[in-house]
Short mmCIF file of C-alpha atoms and ligand atoms in Angstrom, two decimals:
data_model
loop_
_atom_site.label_atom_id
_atom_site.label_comp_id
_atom_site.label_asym_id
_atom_site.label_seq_id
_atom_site.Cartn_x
_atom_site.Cartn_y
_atom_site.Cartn_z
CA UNK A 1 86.77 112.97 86.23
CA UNK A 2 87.51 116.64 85.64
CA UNK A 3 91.05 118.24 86.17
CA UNK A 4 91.50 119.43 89.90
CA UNK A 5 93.45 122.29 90.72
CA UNK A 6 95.76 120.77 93.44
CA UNK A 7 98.84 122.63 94.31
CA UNK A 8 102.16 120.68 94.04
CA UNK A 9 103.36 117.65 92.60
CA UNK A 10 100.85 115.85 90.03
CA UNK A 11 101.04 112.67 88.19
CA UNK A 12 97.88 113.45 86.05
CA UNK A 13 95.24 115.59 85.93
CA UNK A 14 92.34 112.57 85.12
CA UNK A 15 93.97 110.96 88.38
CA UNK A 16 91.07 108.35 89.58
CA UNK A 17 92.66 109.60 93.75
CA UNK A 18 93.77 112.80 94.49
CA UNK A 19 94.78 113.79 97.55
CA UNK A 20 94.90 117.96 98.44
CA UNK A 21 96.79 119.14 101.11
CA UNK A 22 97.18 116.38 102.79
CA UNK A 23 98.27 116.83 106.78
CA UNK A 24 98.64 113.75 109.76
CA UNK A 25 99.70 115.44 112.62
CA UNK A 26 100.14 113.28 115.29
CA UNK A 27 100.48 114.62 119.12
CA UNK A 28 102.33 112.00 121.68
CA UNK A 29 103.46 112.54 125.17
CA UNK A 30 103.93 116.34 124.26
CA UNK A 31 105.56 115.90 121.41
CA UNK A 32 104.54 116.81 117.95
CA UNK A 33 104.49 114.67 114.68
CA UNK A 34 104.00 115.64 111.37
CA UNK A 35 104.03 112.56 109.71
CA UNK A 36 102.81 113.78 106.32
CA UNK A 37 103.23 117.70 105.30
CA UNK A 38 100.87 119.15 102.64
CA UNK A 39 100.66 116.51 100.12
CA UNK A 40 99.01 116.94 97.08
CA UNK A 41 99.31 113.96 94.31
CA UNK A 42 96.45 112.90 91.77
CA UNK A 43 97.42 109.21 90.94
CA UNK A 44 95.95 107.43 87.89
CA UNK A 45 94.54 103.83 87.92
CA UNK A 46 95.97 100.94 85.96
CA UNK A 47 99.21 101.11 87.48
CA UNK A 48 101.51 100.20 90.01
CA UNK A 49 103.00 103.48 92.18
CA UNK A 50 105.42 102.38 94.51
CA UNK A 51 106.05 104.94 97.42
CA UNK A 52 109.37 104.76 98.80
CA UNK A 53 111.10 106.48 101.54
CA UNK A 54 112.93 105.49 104.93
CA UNK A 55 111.71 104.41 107.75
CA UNK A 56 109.80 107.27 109.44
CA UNK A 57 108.93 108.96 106.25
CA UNK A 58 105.34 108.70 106.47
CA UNK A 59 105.04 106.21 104.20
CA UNK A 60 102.36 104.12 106.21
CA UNK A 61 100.67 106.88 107.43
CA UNK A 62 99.96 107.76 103.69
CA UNK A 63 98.62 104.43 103.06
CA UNK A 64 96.56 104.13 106.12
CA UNK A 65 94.58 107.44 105.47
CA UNK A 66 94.52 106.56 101.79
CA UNK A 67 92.45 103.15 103.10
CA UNK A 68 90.79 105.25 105.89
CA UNK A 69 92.40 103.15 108.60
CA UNK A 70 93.65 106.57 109.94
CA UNK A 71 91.79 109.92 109.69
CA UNK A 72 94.19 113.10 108.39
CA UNK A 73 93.37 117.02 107.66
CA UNK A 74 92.93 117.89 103.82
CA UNK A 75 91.05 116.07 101.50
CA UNK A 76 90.95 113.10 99.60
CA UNK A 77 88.72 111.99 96.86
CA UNK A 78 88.52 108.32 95.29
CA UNK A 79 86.47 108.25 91.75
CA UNK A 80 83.45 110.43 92.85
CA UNK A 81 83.83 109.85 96.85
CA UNK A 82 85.48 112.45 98.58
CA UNK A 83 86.70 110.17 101.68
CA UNK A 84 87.68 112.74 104.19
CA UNK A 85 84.29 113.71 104.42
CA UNK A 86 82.67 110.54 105.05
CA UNK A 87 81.15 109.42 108.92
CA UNK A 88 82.01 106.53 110.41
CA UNK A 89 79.89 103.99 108.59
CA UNK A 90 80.33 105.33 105.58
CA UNK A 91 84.22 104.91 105.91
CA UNK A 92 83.52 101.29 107.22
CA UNK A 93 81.65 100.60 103.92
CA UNK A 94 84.60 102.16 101.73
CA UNK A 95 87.04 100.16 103.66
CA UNK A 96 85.73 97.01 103.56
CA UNK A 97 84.28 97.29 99.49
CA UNK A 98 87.23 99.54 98.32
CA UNK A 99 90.13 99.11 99.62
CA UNK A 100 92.37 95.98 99.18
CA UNK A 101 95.25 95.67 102.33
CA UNK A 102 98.51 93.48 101.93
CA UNK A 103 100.35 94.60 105.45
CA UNK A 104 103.68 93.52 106.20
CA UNK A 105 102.65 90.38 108.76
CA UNK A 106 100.02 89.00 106.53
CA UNK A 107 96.90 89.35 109.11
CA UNK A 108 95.05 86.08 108.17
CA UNK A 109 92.64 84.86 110.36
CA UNK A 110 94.44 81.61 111.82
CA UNK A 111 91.29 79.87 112.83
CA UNK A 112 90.32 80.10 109.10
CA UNK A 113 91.64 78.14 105.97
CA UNK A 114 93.42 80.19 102.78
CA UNK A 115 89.98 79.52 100.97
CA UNK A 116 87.77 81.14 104.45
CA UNK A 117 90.27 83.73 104.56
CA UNK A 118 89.37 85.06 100.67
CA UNK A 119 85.72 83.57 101.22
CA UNK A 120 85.47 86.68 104.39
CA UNK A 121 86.78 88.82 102.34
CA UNK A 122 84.55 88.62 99.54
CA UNK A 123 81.59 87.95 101.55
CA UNK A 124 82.30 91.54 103.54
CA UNK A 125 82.81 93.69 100.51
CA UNK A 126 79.84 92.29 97.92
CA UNK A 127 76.88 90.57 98.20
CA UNK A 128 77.39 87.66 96.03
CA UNK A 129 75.86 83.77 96.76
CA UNK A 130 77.48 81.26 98.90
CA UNK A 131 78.80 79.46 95.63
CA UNK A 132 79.54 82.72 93.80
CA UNK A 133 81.48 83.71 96.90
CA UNK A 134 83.31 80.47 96.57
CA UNK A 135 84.35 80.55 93.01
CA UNK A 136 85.90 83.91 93.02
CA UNK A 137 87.46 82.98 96.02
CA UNK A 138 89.30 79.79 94.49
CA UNK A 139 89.71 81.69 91.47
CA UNK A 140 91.89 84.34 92.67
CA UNK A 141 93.61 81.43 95.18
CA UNK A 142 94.66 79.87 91.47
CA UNK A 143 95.58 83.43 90.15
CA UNK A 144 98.64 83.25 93.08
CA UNK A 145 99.03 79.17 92.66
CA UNK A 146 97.74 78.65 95.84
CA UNK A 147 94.80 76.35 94.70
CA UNK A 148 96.13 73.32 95.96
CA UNK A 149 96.75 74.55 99.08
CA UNK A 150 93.59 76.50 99.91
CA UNK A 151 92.24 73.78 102.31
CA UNK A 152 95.62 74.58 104.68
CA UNK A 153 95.53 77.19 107.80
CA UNK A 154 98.08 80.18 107.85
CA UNK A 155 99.95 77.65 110.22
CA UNK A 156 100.08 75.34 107.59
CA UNK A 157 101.75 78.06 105.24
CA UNK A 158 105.19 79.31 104.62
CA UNK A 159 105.37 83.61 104.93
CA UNK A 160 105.27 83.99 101.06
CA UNK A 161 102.47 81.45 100.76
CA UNK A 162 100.37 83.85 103.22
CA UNK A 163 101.20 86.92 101.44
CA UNK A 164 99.87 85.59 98.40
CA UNK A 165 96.44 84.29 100.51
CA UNK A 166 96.66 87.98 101.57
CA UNK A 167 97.12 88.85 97.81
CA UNK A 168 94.22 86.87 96.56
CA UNK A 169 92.08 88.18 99.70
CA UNK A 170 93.01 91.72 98.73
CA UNK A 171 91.90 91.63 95.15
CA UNK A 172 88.91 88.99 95.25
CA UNK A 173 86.81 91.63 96.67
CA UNK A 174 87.02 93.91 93.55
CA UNK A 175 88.62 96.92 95.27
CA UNK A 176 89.24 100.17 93.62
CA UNK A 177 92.79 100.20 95.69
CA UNK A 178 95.45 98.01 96.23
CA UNK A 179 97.09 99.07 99.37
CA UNK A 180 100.67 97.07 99.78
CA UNK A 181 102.59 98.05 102.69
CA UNK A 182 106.31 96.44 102.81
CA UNK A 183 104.49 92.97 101.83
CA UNK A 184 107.80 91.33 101.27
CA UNK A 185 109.45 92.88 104.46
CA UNK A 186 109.24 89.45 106.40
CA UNK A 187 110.19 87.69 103.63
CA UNK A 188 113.10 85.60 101.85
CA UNK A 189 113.99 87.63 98.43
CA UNK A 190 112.52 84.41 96.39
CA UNK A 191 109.24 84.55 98.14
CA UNK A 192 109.14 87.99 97.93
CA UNK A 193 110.40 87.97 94.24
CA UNK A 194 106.77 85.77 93.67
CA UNK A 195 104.49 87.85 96.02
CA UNK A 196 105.48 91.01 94.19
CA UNK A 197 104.87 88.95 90.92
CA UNK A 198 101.65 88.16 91.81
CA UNK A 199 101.29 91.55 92.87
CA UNK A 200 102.60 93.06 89.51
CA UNK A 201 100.39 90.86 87.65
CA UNK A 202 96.89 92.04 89.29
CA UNK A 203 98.05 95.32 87.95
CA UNK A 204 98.50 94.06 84.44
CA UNK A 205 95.12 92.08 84.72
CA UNK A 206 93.37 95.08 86.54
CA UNK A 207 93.72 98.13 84.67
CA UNK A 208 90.90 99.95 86.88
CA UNK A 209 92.53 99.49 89.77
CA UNK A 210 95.47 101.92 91.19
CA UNK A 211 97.96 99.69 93.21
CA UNK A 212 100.19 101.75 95.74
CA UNK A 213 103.14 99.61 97.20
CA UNK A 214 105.09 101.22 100.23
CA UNK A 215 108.98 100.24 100.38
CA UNK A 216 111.90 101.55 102.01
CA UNK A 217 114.11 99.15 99.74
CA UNK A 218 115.25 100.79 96.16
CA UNK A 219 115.79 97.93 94.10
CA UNK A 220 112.16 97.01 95.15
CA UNK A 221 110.85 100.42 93.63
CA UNK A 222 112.35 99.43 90.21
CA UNK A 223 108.88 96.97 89.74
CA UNK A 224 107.06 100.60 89.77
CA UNK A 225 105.16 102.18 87.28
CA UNK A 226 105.58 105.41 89.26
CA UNK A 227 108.00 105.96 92.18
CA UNK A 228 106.91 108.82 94.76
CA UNK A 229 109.91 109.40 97.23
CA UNK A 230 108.49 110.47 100.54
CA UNK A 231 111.01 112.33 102.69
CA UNK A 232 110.33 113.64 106.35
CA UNK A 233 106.39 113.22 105.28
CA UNK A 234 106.91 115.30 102.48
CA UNK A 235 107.10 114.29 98.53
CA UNK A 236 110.52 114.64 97.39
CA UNK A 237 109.84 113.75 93.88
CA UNK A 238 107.83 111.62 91.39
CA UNK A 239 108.91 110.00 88.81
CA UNK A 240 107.83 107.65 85.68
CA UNK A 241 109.45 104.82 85.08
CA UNK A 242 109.74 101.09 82.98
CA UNK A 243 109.02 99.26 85.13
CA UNK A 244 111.27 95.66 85.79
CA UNK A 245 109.54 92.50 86.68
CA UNK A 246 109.74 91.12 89.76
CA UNK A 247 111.42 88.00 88.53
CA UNK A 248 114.55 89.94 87.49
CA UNK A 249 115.13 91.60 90.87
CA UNK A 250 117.59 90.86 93.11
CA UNK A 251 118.11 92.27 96.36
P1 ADP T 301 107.07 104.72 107.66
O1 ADP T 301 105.94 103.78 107.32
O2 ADP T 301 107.62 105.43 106.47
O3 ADP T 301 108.15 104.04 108.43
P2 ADP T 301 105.12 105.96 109.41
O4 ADP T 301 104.06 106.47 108.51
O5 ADP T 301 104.84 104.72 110.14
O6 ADP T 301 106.49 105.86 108.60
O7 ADP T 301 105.45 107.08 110.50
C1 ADP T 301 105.72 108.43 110.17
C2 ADP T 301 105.95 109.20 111.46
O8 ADP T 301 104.76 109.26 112.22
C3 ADP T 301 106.99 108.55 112.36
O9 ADP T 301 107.70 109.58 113.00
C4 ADP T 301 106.15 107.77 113.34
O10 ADP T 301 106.83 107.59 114.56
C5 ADP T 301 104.94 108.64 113.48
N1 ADP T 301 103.71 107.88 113.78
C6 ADP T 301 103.12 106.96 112.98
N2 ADP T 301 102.00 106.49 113.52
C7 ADP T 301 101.87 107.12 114.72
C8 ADP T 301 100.90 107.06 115.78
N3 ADP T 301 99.83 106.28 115.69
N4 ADP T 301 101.10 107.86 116.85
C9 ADP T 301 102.16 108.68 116.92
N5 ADP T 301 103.11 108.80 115.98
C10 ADP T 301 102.97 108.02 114.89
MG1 MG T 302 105.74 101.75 107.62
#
């Protein structure tokens, strides 16, 4: 990709996203919200970019219009597709074959197995057969040790066990990004020391992906490859880091 000219804070120049001048401006009960203020980042794939900031920071909101859940002003451009300027389809078709979600409260269909779950998934974003759908499905259920489980229902599951369905159904689709929003928020800090292992490892395995993982908790950022601090909606700084594995965390 060639070098953009975006004004303020860059990672890289040969960023697969970049995001210019990036405004959500929400408007509620007469009030006005600017969740995120002029942002401008180009973010490179291959690594894990943890965006952290307090509650009310915009730190969702970036996420959500990064996976075209929510619409903003500015633009937005993933490899060749400039997002903000797709219609509605075409964002439904991004969505669903680009973007991986791991949300805070899981959001696994309970009337479907751990194996249906990634099976949807798959079967949404690609157009692969019934058994090819399958395999990569149990495949990336074994990548997060769920394989002897993948017959149970989300019921059947602890939380950490369903983040890391949500994990497998996230990347078992083959999307360009990772989208991780507080996944270990509802969780013990030893399941949520293995989710954001799996996590961490998806990056290693999946060097053409670009993983962004939301967090309001600092000792959480130190798994990062990247740390963005998002203040007030605005980017308060980015930094590169070595990174820590997940294991070693406490928190
Ligand atoms: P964070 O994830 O960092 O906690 P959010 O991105 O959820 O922050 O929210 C940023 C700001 O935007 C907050 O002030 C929040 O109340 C507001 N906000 C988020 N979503 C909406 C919405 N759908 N309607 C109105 N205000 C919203
Ligand atoms: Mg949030």
């Amino acid at each position: 990709m060639s070098a953009v000219d975006v004004k303020g804070p860059k990672i890289s120049l040969e960023g697969m996203v970049t995001l210019e001048h990036v405004n959500r401006v929400y408007y509620m009960g007469g009030h006005t919200i600017h969740a995120l203020k002029d942002i401008s980042l180009s973010l490179e794939t291959g690594k894990l970019v943890v965006v952290l900031g307090p509650s009310g920071s915009g730190k969702t909101t970036l996420l959500n219009v990064l996976g075209a859940i929510d619409k903003c002003d500015g633009k937005i451009t993933v490899s060749d597709l400039e997002i903000t300027r797709l219609n509605k389809k075409q964002l439904t078709k991004y969505r669903r074959e680009k973007c991986g979600f791991i949300f805070q409260f899981f959001n696994l269909l309970p009337v479907y197995n751990a194996l249906e779950n990634v099976e949807y998934a798959v079967e949404l974003a690609s157009k692969l057969s019934r058994k090819e759908t399958t395999n990569r499905a149990t495949e990336y259920l074994r990548k997060v040790g769920l394989y002897e489980k993948r017959h149970h229902f989300p019921s059947q599951l602890s939380g950490g066990e369903q983040q890391r369905v949500a994990a497998a159904r996230a990347m078992a689709k083959n999307p360009a990004l990772l989208l991780c929003d507080e996944p270990t928020g509802e969780l013990s800090v030893t399941e949520g020391k293995q989710v954001l292992s799996v996590i961490q490892n998806m990056v290693k395995e999946r060097p053409d992906v670009l993983t962004i993982l939301v967090t309001h908790n600092q000792k959480i950022a130190q798994i990062g490859d990247v740390v963005i601090r998002l203040r007030s909606g605005e980017v308060d700084s980015i930094e590169k880091q070595i990174s820590i594995p997940a294991e070693q965390l406490s928190w």
